[in-house]
Coordinates of C-alpha atoms and ligand atoms in Angstrom, one line a residue:
X187 CA 216.6 62.9 215.8
X188 CA 217.1 60.1 218.3
X189 CA 214.3 59.8 220.9
X190 CA 217.0 59.1 223.5
X191 CA 218.2 62.7 223.1
X192 CA 214.7 64.0 223.9
X193 CA 214.5 61.7 226.8
X194 CA 217.7 63.2 228.3
X195 CA 216.0 66.6 228.1
X196 CA 212.9 65.2 229.8
X197 CA 215.1 63.8 232.6
X198 CA 217.0 67.0 233.0
X199 CA 213.6 68.8 233.3
X200 CA 212.3 66.3 235.7
X201 CA 215.5 66.7 237.8
X202 CA 214.9 70.4 238.7
X203 CA 212.0 72.4 239.9
X204 CA 213.6 75.7 239.3
X205 CA 212.0 77.7 236.6
X206 CA 215.2 79.4 235.3
X207 CA 217.0 76.1 235.0
X208 CA 214.1 74.5 233.2
X209 CA 213.9 77.5 230.8
X210 CA 217.6 77.1 230.0
X211 CA 217.2 73.4 229.3
X212 CA 214.3 74.0 227.1
X213 CA 216.0 76.8 225.2
X214 CA 219.0 74.5 224.5
X215 CA 216.7 71.9 223.1
X216 CA 214.8 74.5 221.0
X217 CA 218.1 75.3 219.4
X218 CA 218.2 71.7 218.2
X219 CA 214.7 71.8 216.9
X220 CA 215.4 75.0 215.1
X221 CA 218.5 73.4 213.5
X222 CA 216.5 70.4 212.3
X223 CA 213.5 72.5 211.1
X224 CA 211.1 70.0 212.7
X225 CA 209.1 72.4 214.6
X226 CA 206.4 69.9 215.5
X227 CA 208.8 68.3 217.9
X228 CA 207.9 71.0 220.3
X229 CA 204.6 69.2 220.9
X230 CA 206.5 66.3 222.4
X231 CA 208.2 68.7 224.8
X232 CA 204.7 69.6 225.9
X233 CA 203.9 65.9 226.3
X234 CA 201.5 66.0 223.3
X235 CA 201.4 65.1 219.7
X236 CA 199.3 68.0 218.4
X237 CA 198.9 71.8 218.8
X238 CA 197.1 73.0 221.9
X239 CA 194.1 74.2 219.8
X240 CA 193.7 70.6 218.5
X241 CA 191.4 68.7 220.7
X242 CA 192.2 65.3 219.4
X243 CA 192.1 62.8 222.2
X244 CA 194.6 60.0 222.2
X245 CA 192.0 57.9 224.0
X246 CA 194.6 55.7 225.8
X247 CA 193.2 54.6 229.2
X248 CA 195.4 53.1 232.0
X249 CA 193.9 49.7 231.1
X250 CA 195.0 49.9 227.5
X251 CA 198.5 51.1 228.4
X252 CA 198.8 48.3 231.0
X253 CA 197.9 45.8 228.2
X254 CA 200.5 47.4 225.9
X255 CA 203.2 47.1 228.5
X256 CA 202.3 43.5 229.3
X257 CA 202.3 42.6 225.6
X258 CA 205.6 44.3 225.0
X259 CA 207.3 42.7 227.9
X260 CA 205.7 39.3 227.7
X261 CA 204.4 39.6 231.2
X262 CA 200.8 39.1 232.4
X263 CA 198.5 42.1 233.0
X264 CA 198.5 41.1 236.7
X265 CA 202.2 41.6 237.1
X266 CA 202.0 45.0 235.5
X267 CA 199.1 46.0 237.7
X268 CA 201.0 44.8 240.8
X269 CA 204.1 46.8 239.9
X270 CA 201.8 49.8 239.2
X271 CA 200.3 49.4 242.7
X272 CA 203.9 49.6 244.2
X273 CA 205.3 52.4 242.1
X274 CA 202.1 54.4 241.3
X275 CA 203.5 55.7 238.0
X276 CA 202.9 53.6 234.9
X277 CA 205.8 55.3 233.1
X278 CA 208.2 54.0 235.7
X279 CA 206.5 50.6 235.6
X280 CA 207.2 50.4 231.9
X281 CA 210.8 51.5 232.5
X282 CA 211.4 48.9 235.1
X283 CA 209.7 46.0 233.2
X284 CA 211.3 46.9 229.9
X285 CA 214.7 47.0 231.7
X286 CA 214.2 43.5 233.1
X287 CA 213.2 42.2 229.7
X288 CA 216.2 43.7 228.1
X289 CA 218.5 42.1 230.7
X290 CA 217.0 38.7 230.0
X291 CA 216.8 38.8 226.2
X292 CA 219.5 41.2 225.2
X293 CA 217.5 41.7 222.0
X294 CA 218.8 43.9 219.3
X295 CA 216.5 46.8 218.9
X296 CA 216.3 49.5 216.3
X297 CA 217.0 53.0 217.5
X298 CA 213.9 54.9 218.2
X299 CA 213.5 58.3 216.5
X300 CA 211.5 61.3 217.7
X301 CA 209.7 61.2 214.4
X302 CA 208.6 57.6 214.8
X303 CA 207.2 58.4 218.3
X304 CA 205.3 61.4 217.0
X305 CA 204.0 59.3 214.0
X306 CA 202.7 56.5 216.1
X307 CA 201.2 58.7 218.8
X308 CA 199.4 60.7 216.1
X309 CA 197.7 57.6 214.8
X310 CA 196.0 56.9 218.1
X311 CA 193.1 59.3 217.8
X312 CA 192.4 58.6 214.1
X313 CA 191.4 55.0 214.6
X314 CA 187.8 54.0 214.4
X315 CA 185.7 50.9 213.9
X316 CA 186.3 47.3 214.6
X317 CA 189.7 46.3 216.1
X318 CA 190.5 49.9 217.2
X319 CA 191.6 48.9 220.6
X320 CA 194.0 46.3 219.4
X321 CA 195.5 48.6 216.8
X322 CA 195.9 51.3 219.4
X323 CA 197.7 48.9 221.7
X324 CA 199.8 47.8 218.7
X325 CA 201.1 51.2 218.0
X326 CA 202.3 51.6 221.6
X327 CA 203.7 48.1 221.7
X328 CA 205.7 48.8 218.5
X329 CA 207.3 51.8 220.2
X330 CA 207.9 49.9 223.5
X331 CA 209.6 47.1 221.6
X332 CA 212.3 49.4 220.3
X333 CA 212.5 51.5 223.5
X334 CA 215.3 51.6 226.1
X335 CA 214.0 51.5 229.7
X336 CA 214.1 55.3 230.0
X337 CA 212.4 55.8 226.6
X338 CA 209.7 53.4 227.8
X339 CA 209.0 55.7 230.7
X340 CA 208.4 58.7 228.5
X341 CA 206.5 56.8 225.8
X342 CA 204.0 55.6 228.4
X343 CA 203.6 59.0 230.0
X344 CA 203.1 60.6 226.6
X345 CA 200.4 58.3 225.5
X346 CA 198.7 58.8 228.9
X347 CA 199.0 62.6 228.3
X348 CA 200.9 63.0 231.6
X349 CA 204.5 63.7 231.0
X350 CA 205.3 64.9 234.5
X351 CA 208.3 67.0 233.6
X352 CA 206.7 70.3 234.6
X353 CA 206.7 72.2 231.3
X354 CA 203.9 74.7 231.3
X355 CA 203.1 77.3 228.6
X356 CA 204.8 80.1 230.6
X357 CA 208.1 78.2 230.6
X358 CA 207.9 77.3 226.9
X359 CA 207.2 80.9 226.1
X360 CA 210.2 82.1 228.1
X361 CA 212.4 79.5 226.4
X362 CA 211.3 80.7 223.0
X363 CA 212.1 84.3 224.0
X364 CA 215.5 83.1 225.3
X365 CA 216.4 81.2 222.2
X366 CA 215.0 83.7 219.6
X367 CA 215.7 87.0 221.1
X368 CA 218.8 88.3 222.8
X369 CA 218.8 86.8 226.3
X370 CA 221.3 89.4 227.5
X371 CA 219.2 92.2 226.1
X372 CA 217.8 94.8 228.4
X373 CA 214.8 94.1 230.6
X374 CA 212.3 96.2 228.7
X375 CA 213.2 94.5 225.4
X376 CA 212.8 91.1 227.1
X377 CA 209.4 92.1 228.4
X378 CA 208.4 93.2 225.0
X379 CA 209.6 90.0 223.4
X380 CA 207.7 88.0 226.0
X381 CA 204.5 89.9 225.3
X382 CA 204.9 89.5 221.6
X383 CA 205.4 85.7 221.9
X384 CA 202.5 85.4 224.3
X385 CA 200.2 87.4 222.0
X386 CA 201.3 85.3 219.1
X387 CA 200.5 82.1 221.1
X388 CA 197.1 83.5 222.2
X389 CA 196.2 84.0 218.5
X390 CA 197.7 80.7 217.2
X391 CA 197.3 78.4 220.3
X392 CA 200.1 76.4 218.7
X393 CA 203.7 76.6 220.0
X394 CA 205.2 75.0 216.9
X395 CA 203.8 77.8 214.7
X396 CA 204.8 80.4 217.2
X397 CA 208.3 79.0 217.5
X398 CA 208.8 78.8 213.8
X399 CA 207.6 82.3 213.2
X400 CA 209.7 83.6 216.1
X401 CA 212.8 82.0 214.7
X402 CA 212.1 83.6 211.4
X403 CA 211.3 87.0 213.0
X404 CA 207.8 86.8 211.5
X405 CA 205.6 86.7 214.5
X406 CA 203.3 89.3 212.8
X407 CA 202.5 86.7 210.1
X408 CA 200.4 84.8 212.6
X409 CA 196.8 85.6 211.7
X410 CA 193.4 84.6 212.7
X411 CA 191.6 82.3 210.4
X412 CA 187.9 81.4 210.9
X413 CA 187.5 77.7 211.6
X414 CA 190.6 77.5 213.7
X415 CA 189.8 78.2 217.4
X416 CA 191.3 81.2 219.1
X417 CA 191.4 81.9 222.8
X418 CA 188.8 84.3 224.2
X419 CA 189.6 87.5 226.1
X420 CA 189.2 87.2 229.8
X421 CA 187.8 89.6 232.3
X422 CA 189.1 90.5 235.8
X423 CA 186.7 91.5 238.5
X424 CA 186.0 95.1 239.5
X425 CA 185.1 95.9 243.1
X426 CA 182.2 98.3 242.2
X427 CA 181.0 100.8 239.6
X428 CA 183.7 103.4 240.4
X429 CA 186.4 100.8 240.4
X430 CA 185.1 99.7 236.9
X431 CA 185.4 103.3 235.7
X432 CA 188.9 103.5 237.1
X433 CA 190.0 100.4 235.2
X434 CA 188.3 100.9 231.8
X435 CA 188.0 104.7 231.7
X436 CA 185.1 107.1 231.1
X437 CA 182.8 107.0 229.3
X438 CA 182.6 103.2 229.0
X439 CA 180.2 100.6 227.6
X440 CA 178.2 98.6 230.2
X441 CA 176.5 95.4 229.2
X442 CA 174.4 92.8 230.9
X443 CA 176.5 89.9 232.1
X444 CA 174.4 87.0 230.9
X445 CA 174.6 83.7 232.8
X446 CA 175.2 81.3 230.0
X447 CA 178.3 80.0 228.4
X448 CA 180.8 81.5 226.1
X449 CA 180.9 80.5 222.4
X450 CA 183.2 81.7 219.7
X451 CA 181.3 81.3 216.4
X452 CA 183.4 81.0 213.2
X453 CA 182.3 81.2 209.6
X454 CA 184.9 80.6 207.0
X455 CA 185.1 81.7 203.4
X456 CA 183.4 78.5 202.3
X457 CA 180.4 79.3 204.6
X458 CA 181.1 76.6 207.1
X459 CA 180.1 77.4 210.6
X460 CA 182.0 76.1 213.6
X461 CA 181.2 76.7 217.3
X462 CA 184.0 76.6 219.9
X463 CA 183.8 76.8 223.7
X464 CA 186.3 78.9 225.6
X465 CA 188.3 75.7 226.2
X466 CA 188.5 75.4 222.4
X467 CA 186.3 72.4 222.1
X468 CA 184.3 72.1 218.9
X469 CA 180.7 71.8 219.9
X470 CA 179.1 72.6 216.5
X471 CA 177.3 69.3 216.4
X472 CA 175.5 69.9 219.7
X473 CA 174.1 73.3 218.6
X474 CA 172.3 73.0 215.3
X475 CA 170.0 75.8 216.5
X476 CA 172.9 78.3 216.9
X477 CA 174.2 77.3 213.5
X478 CA 170.8 78.2 212.0
X479 CA 170.5 81.5 213.8
X480 CA 173.9 82.5 212.7
X481 CA 173.4 81.4 209.1
X482 CA 170.2 83.3 208.8
X483 CA 170.9 86.4 210.8
X484 CA 174.5 87.4 210.5
X485 CA 175.2 89.1 207.2
X486 CA 178.9 88.6 206.4
X487 CA 181.0 86.3 204.2
X488 CA 183.3 85.3 207.1
X489 CA 183.6 86.1 210.7
X490 CA 184.5 85.2 214.3
X491 CA 182.0 86.5 216.8
X492 CA 182.3 86.3 220.5
X493 CA 179.0 85.4 222.2
X494 CA 177.1 84.1 225.3
X495 CA 174.6 81.2 224.7
X496 CA 171.8 81.8 227.2
X497 CA 169.1 79.3 228.2
X498 CA 165.5 80.2 228.6
X499 CA 162.5 78.2 229.7
X500 CA 160.6 77.0 226.6
X501 CA 157.2 77.6 228.2
X502 CA 157.6 80.7 230.4
X503 CA 160.3 82.3 228.2
X504 CA 162.2 83.2 231.4
X505 CA 166.0 83.2 231.2
X506 CA 167.6 80.4 233.1
X507 CA 170.9 80.0 234.9
X508 CA 173.8 78.3 233.1
X509 CA 173.2 75.1 235.1
X510 CA 169.9 74.5 233.4
X511 CA 171.5 74.2 230.0
X512 CA 174.9 72.8 230.8
X513 CA 173.9 69.4 229.6
X514 CA 173.6 70.7 226.1
X515 CA 177.4 71.0 225.9
X516 CA 178.1 67.5 227.0
X517 CA 175.3 65.4 225.5
X518 CA 175.9 64.1 222.0
X519 CA 172.7 62.2 221.5
X520 CA 169.1 63.2 221.1
X521 CA 170.2 66.6 220.1
X522 CA 167.0 67.6 218.4
X523 CA 165.0 66.8 221.6
X524 CA 167.5 68.8 223.7
X525 CA 167.2 71.8 221.3
X526 CA 163.5 71.8 222.0
X527 CA 163.6 71.2 225.7
X528 CA 166.5 73.5 226.5
X529 CA 166.3 76.3 224.0
X530 CA 169.0 78.9 223.7
X531 CA 169.3 82.5 222.7
X532 CA 172.6 83.6 221.3
X533 CA 173.7 86.9 222.7
X534 CA 176.5 88.5 220.5
X535 CA 178.8 90.9 222.3
X536 CA 182.0 91.1 220.2
X537 CA 183.6 90.4 216.8
X538 CA 187.2 89.8 216.1
X539 CA 187.3 88.8 212.4
X540 CA 185.1 90.1 209.5
X541 CA 185.2 89.4 205.8
X542 CA 188.8 88.5 205.6
X543 CA 190.1 91.0 208.1
X544 CA 191.3 90.6 211.7
X545 CA 189.7 93.2 214.0
X546 CA 191.6 92.4 217.2
X547 CA 193.5 95.7 216.9
X548 CA 190.3 97.7 216.3
X549 CA 188.6 99.7 219.1
X550 CA 185.8 98.0 220.9
X551 CA 183.4 100.8 220.1
X552 CA 183.9 100.2 216.4
X553 CA 183.6 96.4 216.8
X554 CA 180.3 96.9 218.5
X555 CA 179.1 99.2 215.7
X556 CA 179.9 96.5 213.2
X557 CA 177.9 93.8 215.0
X558 CA 175.0 96.2 215.2
X559 CA 175.2 96.5 211.5
X560 CA 175.6 92.8 210.5
X561 CA 173.4 91.0 213.1
X562 CA 169.7 91.0 212.4
X563 CA 168.3 90.6 215.9
X564 CA 165.4 88.2 216.6
X565 CA 164.3 87.7 220.2
X566 CA 164.9 84.2 221.5
X567 CA 167.2 83.4 218.6
X568 CA 170.0 85.9 218.3
X569 CA 170.4 89.3 219.9
X570 CA 173.1 91.8 220.9
X571 CA 174.1 92.3 224.5
X572 CA 172.0 95.0 226.1
X573 CA 174.3 97.9 226.4
X574 CA 174.5 101.5 227.6
X575 CA 177.4 103.9 227.2
X576 CA 177.8 106.1 230.3
X577 CA 180.0 108.1 232.5
X578 CA 177.5 108.5 235.2
X579 CA 177.8 106.1 238.1
X580 CA 174.2 106.5 239.1
X581 CA 172.9 105.6 235.7
X582 CA 175.1 102.5 235.7
X583 CA 173.9 101.5 239.2
X584 CA 170.3 101.6 237.9
X585 CA 171.3 99.5 234.9
X586 CA 173.1 97.1 237.2
X587 CA 170.0 96.7 239.4
X588 CA 167.9 96.0 236.3
X589 CA 170.3 93.3 235.1
X590 CA 170.1 91.5 238.4
X591 CA 166.3 91.9 238.6
X592 CA 166.0 90.2 235.2
X593 CA 168.0 87.3 236.6
X594 CA 171.3 88.0 234.9
X595 CA 174.7 87.8 236.8
X596 CA 175.7 91.4 236.8
X597 CA 177.4 93.8 234.3
X598 CA 180.4 93.9 232.1
X599 CA 182.2 97.3 231.9
X600 CA 184.1 97.7 228.6
X601 CA 186.6 100.3 227.5
X602 CA 185.4 101.7 224.2
X603 CA 188.8 102.3 222.8
X604 CA 190.5 99.0 223.7
X605 CA 191.6 96.3 221.3
X606 CA 190.7 92.6 221.7
X607 CA 193.4 90.5 223.4
X608 CA 192.9 86.8 222.9
X609 CA 193.7 84.8 226.0
X610 CA 194.6 87.8 228.1
X611 CA 193.0 89.0 231.3
X612 CA 194.2 92.5 231.3
X613 CA 191.3 94.8 232.2
X614 CA 190.1 96.1 228.8
X615 CA 186.8 94.9 230.2
X616 CA 185.9 93.9 233.7
X617 CA 183.0 92.1 235.4
X618 CA 180.7 93.5 238.1
X619 CA 179.0 90.8 240.1
X620 CA 177.5 90.9 243.6
X621 CA 179.7 89.1 246.1
X622 CA 179.1 85.4 245.4
X623 CA 182.2 83.7 246.8
X624 CA 182.8 80.9 244.4
X625 CA 185.8 79.9 242.3
X626 CA 186.1 77.6 239.3
X627 CA 188.7 75.0 240.3
X628 CA 189.9 71.8 238.6
X629 CA 189.7 68.4 240.2
X630 CA 193.1 66.7 240.4
X631 CA 192.3 63.8 242.7
X632 CA 189.6 62.0 244.6
X633 CA 189.0 59.5 247.3
X634 CA 186.6 56.5 247.4
X635 CA 183.8 56.6 249.9
X636 CA 183.1 54.1 252.6
X637 CA 180.0 52.5 254.1
X638 CA 176.8 53.5 252.3
X639 CA 178.9 55.5 249.8
X640 CA 181.4 52.7 248.9
X641 CA 181.7 52.5 245.2
X642 CA 181.5 56.2 244.7
X643 CA 184.3 58.8 244.8
X644 CA 183.1 61.2 247.5
X645 CA 185.9 63.6 248.2
X646 CA 187.7 65.7 245.6
X647 CA 191.0 67.5 245.6
X648 CA 190.7 70.8 243.8
X649 CA 193.4 73.1 242.4
X650 CA 193.8 76.6 241.1
X651 CA 196.2 78.0 238.5
X652 CA 199.7 79.2 239.6
X653 CA 201.6 82.0 238.0
X654 CA 203.5 79.8 235.6
X655 CA 200.4 77.9 234.6
X656 CA 201.1 75.1 237.1
X657 CA 198.3 73.6 239.2
X658 CA 198.3 74.4 242.9
X659 CA 196.4 72.4 245.5
X660 CA 193.6 74.1 247.5
X661 CA 192.3 71.2 249.6
X662 CA 189.4 68.8 249.4
X663 CA 185.7 69.3 248.9
X664 CA 183.2 66.7 249.7
X665 CA 179.8 68.4 249.8
X666 CA 177.4 69.7 247.2
X667 CA 176.9 66.5 245.2
X668 CA 173.7 64.6 245.3
X669 CA 173.0 60.9 246.0
X670 CA 170.5 60.6 243.1
X671 CA 171.0 61.8 239.6
X672 CA 167.5 63.3 239.4
X673 CA 168.5 65.8 242.1
X674 CA 171.4 67.3 240.2
X675 CA 175.1 66.6 239.9
X676 CA 175.5 63.2 241.6
X677 CA 178.4 61.3 243.2
X678 CA 177.7 58.5 240.7
X679 CA 177.9 60.8 237.7
X680 CA 181.1 62.4 239.0
X681 CA 182.6 58.9 239.7
X682 CA 181.8 57.8 236.2
X683 CA 183.6 60.9 234.7
X684 CA 186.6 60.7 237.0
X685 CA 187.2 57.0 236.5
X686 CA 188.0 57.7 232.8
X687 CA 190.7 60.1 233.9
X688 CA 192.6 58.1 236.4
X689 CA 196.4 58.6 236.4
X690 CA 197.4 56.7 239.4
X691 CA 195.9 54.9 242.3
X692 CA 197.1 54.3 245.9
X693 CA 194.9 53.0 248.7
X694 CA 191.6 54.7 248.6
X695 CA 193.0 57.7 246.7
X696 CA 193.3 58.3 243.0
X697 CA 194.9 61.1 241.0
X698 CA 193.2 62.2 237.8
X699 CA 193.9 64.2 234.7
X700 CA 193.0 67.8 235.4
X701 CA 190.0 67.9 233.1
X702 CA 186.9 68.5 235.2
X703 CA 186.2 72.0 236.3
X704 CA 183.7 72.7 239.1
X705 CA 182.4 75.9 240.7
X706 CA 183.2 75.7 244.4
X707 CA 181.4 77.9 246.8
X708 CA 183.1 78.7 250.1
X709 CA 182.6 80.8 253.3
X710 CA 186.1 82.3 253.6
X711 CA 189.7 81.7 252.5
X712 CA 192.4 80.8 255.0
X713 CA 196.2 80.8 254.6
X714 CA 197.3 77.2 254.8
X715 CA 200.8 75.7 254.6
X716 CA 199.3 72.3 254.0
X717 CA 198.5 73.1 250.3
X718 CA 200.8 74.1 247.6
X719 CA 198.7 77.2 246.8
X720 CA 199.2 78.4 250.4
X721 CA 195.5 78.7 250.8
X722 CA 192.5 76.6 251.7
X723 CA 188.8 77.2 251.3
X724 CA 186.6 77.0 254.4
X725 CA 183.4 75.1 254.1
X726 CA 183.8 74.4 250.4
X727 CA 180.9 73.1 248.4
X728 CA 180.6 72.0 244.8
X729 CA 177.9 74.1 243.1
X730 CA 178.0 72.9 239.6
X731 CA 180.0 71.4 236.8
X732 CA 181.6 73.7 234.2
X733 CA 181.9 71.5 231.1
X734 CA 182.6 74.6 229.0
X735 CA 185.8 75.3 230.9
X736 CA 189.2 73.7 231.0
X737 CA 192.1 74.0 233.4
X738 CA 193.3 77.1 231.7
X739 CA 190.0 78.9 232.7
X740 CA 190.1 78.2 236.4
X741 CA 190.7 80.7 239.2
X742 CA 194.3 82.0 239.4
X743 CA 196.4 82.2 242.5
X744 CA 196.3 86.0 242.1
X745 CA 192.5 86.1 242.2
X746 CA 192.6 83.9 245.3
X747 CA 195.2 86.1 247.0
X748 CA 193.2 89.2 246.3
X749 CA 189.9 87.6 247.6
X750 CA 191.8 86.4 250.7
X751 CA 193.0 89.9 251.5
X752 CA 189.4 91.3 251.6
Ligands
AMP107 P1 183.4 84.9 234.6 O1 183.0 83.6 233.9 O2 182.7 85.2 235.9 O3 184.8 85.2 234.5 O4 182.7 86.1 233.6 C1 183.1 86.3 232.3 C2 182.1 85.6 231.4 O5 180.9 86.2 231.3 C3 182.6 85.6 230.0 O6 183.5 84.6 229.7 C4 181.3 85.3 229.2 O7 181.1 83.9 229.1 C5 180.2 85.9 230.1 N1 179.5 87.1 229.6 C6 178.2 87.2 229.8 N2 177.8 88.4 229.3 C7 178.8 89.0 228.7 C8 179.1 90.2 228.0 N3 178.1 91.1 227.7 N4 180.3 90.5 227.5 C9 181.3 89.6 227.8 N5 181.2 88.4 228.5 C10 180.0 88.1 228.9

């Protein structure tokens, strides 16, 4: 397929902000993909080259792309940078400069195909060793050399992982429903189809697979397979014990809510163990201790278990808050030392796959019985979540108080009869936490400091998640970070991280890829027409980094609305 065809679709999508129009444009293009049978092309619609579960990074910084543009157009880096300063979007810079070059040289160029673009972009993360940078640039230059101006715009945005055409997962799901199921059908059927496609996506985390199976009416063929990450089930908040009973029913299971980080541990038929975070990052290498515990203490051929990794003090054996062990997720060196200094206990609370069978349709009560059977508990290595089954609010309150006293975050209340729903936040289980007024938000921009703080980014734009998966602005936060690294999360550490994610610059401001999630504490929430979420946090303060979370895990507008109403 000609790349120019896809670029017309991008342009049409960019030209409207209306969800229904975008869905119709997407559905039309999906028809083309279905006809060609090249389902992987759906990734390009998402501005990617791989499935969502695949965490391959293209590794193309602004600098590298600037060099690619300058090489392809024969201009100096400086000219490209100057143009970038004016326009603020490197895609449009490439479009303009490739356009000028074409006018001057009127070179014959080969037609660019979608397959060629996918092929070259897919090579980017595979390169290692000497000459990597040059070869990466080479693949982009090759594409730009045969690109029309408009194609250059989208090639550059794709390699920067910032397509800017506004296609979120919700829209893509709706377009699949529209193409594969009767769009004129009745509303209930449409709702059912939407749920089926969403559930399939949550299992597969791969729109190409979902689309192909939906076209063939075989969504049920999508199965879990250990080794391939799957989204975790999410938990809404309950207002209190009675509210929790109202949501999950009576009797219910109540468990400690441990203050660690979520890990899904997979063991495949060949015995290989893999550990994924809730943002589907593979962190196996960082946690050889967990691999050992699981190898020695979980008696099953294959499984996917849902767990919380909780830190404790190596000397006092007292459990520690997440913050104390968050470094273990990010640091890739001196792992043995970190294992000793920041030990972890693995708390298992669910299982969704066992010895070849998916258990997501199974009742939670039965899933818990199974983990009780196959996990050999060993304190400070691997345990099961502390649990009571109760229908008595008083008994639960006592258990809740005990959890808090022991330094845990609160309780989880779980319906005993509910299935597991990957990726969904539907209330089969809910969390009970004392009022703590903080939200996990993603950083989308920042501003350079002045005076003593020049050289550091000191103010950060934060966003929440809108109903269609889009990011919505919630204002700025500039307190909470430290001046020195020894004191905690510092300006200089944050600056280092954000500098790698810059998408555009203008004056003292930058916008960045939405990669870094922070917990932001606030005093209250106000309505605010200034920000696209419609809300602003008063007295916001960054509490901590959440390296285990991605932009899909941040607070939703719905949660913010319901807090604002309190
Ligand atoms: P929150 O991060 O506030 O949305 O709370 C949900 C998180 O609590 C989950 O994603 C887990 O990481 C964590 N958690 C701790 N203990 C449990 C438990 N017993 N069951 C389920 N999740 C738990």
